[in-house]
Amino acid sequence: MPKRFRVDRLWPDPQPDLDLDEAFRDLALPSPPPDRQVMVATNMVTSIDGRAQRMGTAEGLSGRADRRLMRLYRAAYDAVGSGIGTLRATDFWSTLPPDLAEQRAASGRTPQPLSVVLSGSGPVPIDRRWFGWDQPRLLVVGAESPLASSDMAAPAGTELLIAPTSHPQPSWVLEQLAARGIGSLLLEGGPTTNAAFLSSGCLDELYWTVGSRVLATDALPMVAPIRQGSPLADSPREARLVSVHRSDDDLFLRYHFD
């Protein structure tokens, strides 16, 4: 049995001492906007001062309850994705533990969500354990990637998708996912991938864990500065607060972009 955690719901409908699994079991996802078939969210953890990395990864930024919450979020989505930087830094994994995999299967879904990694023109570390997880995998690379060459292939069990541009564009990626029957995508970083989806108008929700730690470093925030200037600098993207939960001294926030 997984370890159980307690949380306080601060807003809406404040209620103390809730079971974490029960509080997030029925995570109702909104429909995608009319011009898209795939709803997209990102799940990130930062320090109090807004840093999304500690010594290159997100490890140590929050408590153990956040790790369970990450899995509960994953269980609600058809696909879980990450940029290549996360794979290089942490050997990205998106599998669910047996209890959540069984719940998905009991509801008629695949036990594991589709795992997606997005890469541009740089090398892909095909020796990572991600290529051996027991779940469906999709590797999306840019047109100039070494894997786009006809004499190279992705490891067995991984579907390779080559974008028509040097960096896969979020709208094109979502079209490819929709064609595969995917209706929801949860991003887990990194900051550059978040920036690409946000700036292209392809991000609908944000799950943000504020860990009770301060780093005071120059590490990236949850959304990296957008290349060639941010289109949101003059017209910021507005978000609506959906819920706030507390686990010890960490906060779990959920925002929706209207």
XYZ file of C-alpha atoms in Angstrom:
258
model
C 0.000 0.000 0.000
C 1.287 3.507 -0.789
C 2.104 5.827 2.089
C -0.823 8.091 2.954
C -0.437 11.843 3.376
C -2.664 14.476 4.970
C -3.400 17.910 3.512
C -5.465 20.948 4.446
C -7.669 22.478 1.763
C -7.291 26.227 2.169
C -9.466 27.270 -0.785
C -12.187 26.804 -1.892
C -14.330 25.282 0.866
C -11.601 25.185 3.555
C -11.285 21.825 5.286
C -8.434 20.509 7.439
C -6.827 17.074 7.626
C -7.890 15.505 4.330
C -6.393 12.377 2.844
C -4.259 13.491 -0.133
C -5.442 10.668 -2.398
C -9.086 11.355 -1.630
C -8.673 15.111 -2.076
C -7.239 14.671 -5.587
C -8.839 11.399 -6.672
C -11.423 12.948 -8.976
C -9.291 15.537 -10.757
C -11.774 16.970 -13.226
C -9.963 18.186 -16.342
C -11.427 21.047 -18.367
C -12.150 20.651 -22.054
C -9.527 22.012 -24.454
C -10.286 25.313 -26.164
C -12.297 25.176 -29.426
C -9.195 25.428 -31.630
C -7.484 22.405 -30.029
C -8.290 18.753 -29.368
C -5.788 18.236 -26.533
C -5.994 19.846 -23.089
C -2.517 20.710 -21.731
C -1.282 21.355 -18.187
C 2.133 21.606 -16.608
C 3.148 20.395 -13.159
C 6.120 22.132 -11.547
C 7.733 22.577 -8.158
C 9.757 25.628 -7.146
C 11.414 27.066 -4.078
C 9.843 30.027 -2.269
C 12.026 32.330 -4.366
C 10.738 30.764 -7.577
C 13.619 28.496 -8.608
C 12.664 25.280 -10.386
C 16.058 23.595 -10.144
C 18.443 22.670 -7.349
C 21.834 21.557 -8.647
C 20.282 20.931 -12.055
C 17.163 18.984 -11.008
C 13.961 19.497 -9.011
C 15.030 17.001 -6.338
C 14.884 18.347 -2.804
C 12.606 21.302 -3.555
C 9.572 19.835 -1.777
C 8.451 17.107 0.604
C 7.400 13.511 -0.053
C 3.696 14.344 -0.339
C 4.466 16.245 -3.549
C 5.856 13.074 -5.130
C 2.594 11.254 -4.469
C 0.625 14.218 -5.795
C 2.698 14.131 -8.987
C 1.573 10.546 -9.535
C -2.059 11.436 -8.844
C -1.863 14.152 -11.490
C -0.327 11.712 -13.967
C -3.111 9.211 -13.396
C -5.677 11.718 -14.686
C -3.939 12.312 -18.045
C -3.692 10.390 -21.298
C -0.047 11.401 -21.810
C 2.821 12.767 -19.702
C 5.543 14.735 -21.465
C 8.904 16.366 -20.936
C 11.573 18.181 -22.865
C 14.870 16.504 -23.712
C 16.705 18.554 -21.074
C 14.831 16.763 -18.306
C 15.707 13.388 -19.822
C 19.361 14.352 -19.985
C 19.450 15.681 -16.421
C 17.278 13.212 -14.508
C 16.460 10.239 -16.753
C 12.797 11.273 -17.027
C 10.248 8.721 -15.917
C 6.471 8.963 -15.921
C 5.273 5.553 -14.778
C 2.479 5.058 -12.259
C 2.705 2.783 -9.196
C 0.617 -0.408 -9.251
C -2.337 0.981 -7.289
C -2.889 3.887 -9.692
C -2.209 1.739 -12.761
C -4.895 -0.675 -11.549
C -7.360 2.180 -11.051
C -6.794 3.358 -14.627
C -7.211 -0.151 -16.005
C -10.418 -0.648 -14.002
C -11.880 2.461 -15.651
C -11.105 1.125 -19.129
C -7.942 3.155 -19.717
C -4.400 1.988 -20.384
C -2.623 1.197 -17.093
C 0.148 3.659 -17.928
C -0.144 7.018 -19.702
C 1.710 7.551 -22.954
C 5.161 8.946 -22.135
C 6.361 11.691 -24.485
C 9.815 13.288 -24.811
C 10.329 16.349 -27.026
C 13.720 17.037 -28.561
C 15.146 19.531 -31.032
C 18.256 19.137 -33.150
C 20.668 17.952 -30.454
C 21.677 14.394 -29.584
C 19.279 12.114 -27.724
C 20.792 9.992 -24.905
C 19.323 6.655 -25.974
C 21.068 4.876 -23.076
C 18.603 6.348 -20.563
C 16.323 4.016 -18.612
C 13.286 5.867 -20.026
C 13.676 3.742 -23.155
C 13.097 0.593 -21.109
C 10.064 1.507 -18.999
C 7.029 -0.732 -19.361
C 4.746 1.903 -20.881
C 4.012 3.265 -24.369
C 6.632 5.820 -25.411
C 6.736 8.529 -28.070
C 9.949 10.372 -28.926
C 9.427 13.557 -30.951
C 12.532 15.045 -32.572
C 13.257 17.973 -34.843
C 14.002 17.662 -38.538
C 17.734 18.177 -37.931
C 18.046 15.623 -35.125
C 20.573 12.817 -35.607
C 17.653 10.424 -35.157
C 15.965 11.975 -38.185
C 18.631 10.385 -40.370
C 17.504 7.258 -42.195
C 20.434 5.225 -40.850
C 19.496 5.717 -37.188
C 16.509 4.489 -35.203
C 15.006 4.875 -31.766
C 15.382 1.956 -29.346
C 12.849 -0.848 -29.633
C 9.444 -0.108 -28.126
C 9.675 3.637 -28.753
C 7.703 5.315 -31.520
C 9.808 7.950 -33.282
C 8.081 11.009 -34.690
C 10.036 13.521 -36.786
C 8.783 17.097 -36.870
C 8.951 19.184 -40.072
C 10.828 21.947 -38.196
C 14.120 22.032 -36.290
C 12.229 22.271 -32.995
C 8.829 20.536 -32.717
C 6.166 23.233 -32.506
C 3.632 22.736 -29.680
C 0.585 23.055 -31.947
C 2.007 20.436 -34.351
C 2.845 18.090 -31.453
C -0.706 18.363 -30.134
C -2.117 17.593 -33.573
C -0.022 14.414 -33.685
C -1.195 13.398 -30.212
C -4.829 14.026 -31.105
C -4.415 11.769 -34.148
C -3.325 9.024 -31.732
C -6.414 9.435 -29.578
C -4.734 11.508 -26.857
C -7.052 14.094 -25.307
C -4.909 15.394 -22.447
C -1.187 16.045 -21.923
C 0.586 16.751 -18.636
C 3.962 18.438 -19.021
C 6.601 18.015 -16.325
C 9.133 20.508 -17.590
C 11.510 21.684 -18.099
C 11.308 25.475 -18.051
C 12.154 25.779 -21.769
C 9.368 23.384 -22.769
C 6.933 25.256 -20.526
C 7.915 28.524 -22.205
C 7.321 27.082 -25.678
C 3.812 25.858 -24.857
C 2.873 29.009 -22.937
C 4.062 31.412 -25.628
C 2.217 29.466 -28.336
C -1.058 29.597 -26.421
C -1.044 25.835 -25.820
C -1.194 25.744 -22.022
C -4.484 25.488 -20.160
C -3.611 24.754 -16.530
C -0.689 25.022 -14.104
C -0.117 22.841 -11.045
C 2.464 24.554 -8.857
C 4.033 23.196 -5.698
C 5.740 25.909 -3.661
C 8.321 24.115 -1.539
C 9.210 25.700 1.779
C 12.834 26.364 0.884
C 14.883 29.300 -0.384
C 17.829 28.823 -2.763
C 18.942 32.353 -3.733
C 20.615 31.036 -6.899
C 20.397 31.914 -10.587
C 18.643 28.621 -11.449
C 15.814 28.792 -13.978
C 12.255 29.578 -12.875
C 9.394 27.257 -13.868
C 9.025 29.113 -17.189
C 12.270 30.068 -18.920
C 12.638 33.477 -20.576
C 11.127 33.188 -24.051
C 13.610 33.433 -26.911
C 13.520 36.615 -29.033
C 11.420 38.333 -26.373
C 8.214 37.351 -24.658
C 4.892 38.113 -26.369
C 3.420 38.203 -22.851
C 5.589 41.069 -21.604
C 3.081 43.740 -22.641
C -0.056 41.596 -22.331
C 0.438 39.096 -19.493
C -1.501 35.831 -19.631
C -4.181 35.937 -16.960
C -4.776 32.901 -14.731
C -7.617 32.003 -12.386
C -6.891 30.339 -9.052
C -8.749 27.010 -8.845
C -7.573 25.537 -5.533
C -4.993 25.747 -2.743
C -3.893 22.868 -0.496
C -1.224 22.724 2.208
C 1.013 19.825 3.174
C 3.038 20.775 6.245
C 4.794 23.933 5.003
C 4.450 23.253 1.258
C 1.625 24.684 -0.873
C -0.146 22.959 -3.781
C -1.662 25.533 -6.152
C -3.822 24.977 -9.224
C -4.385 27.720 -11.825
C -6.484 27.781 -14.989
C -5.757 29.968 -18.011
C -9.026 31.290 -19.461
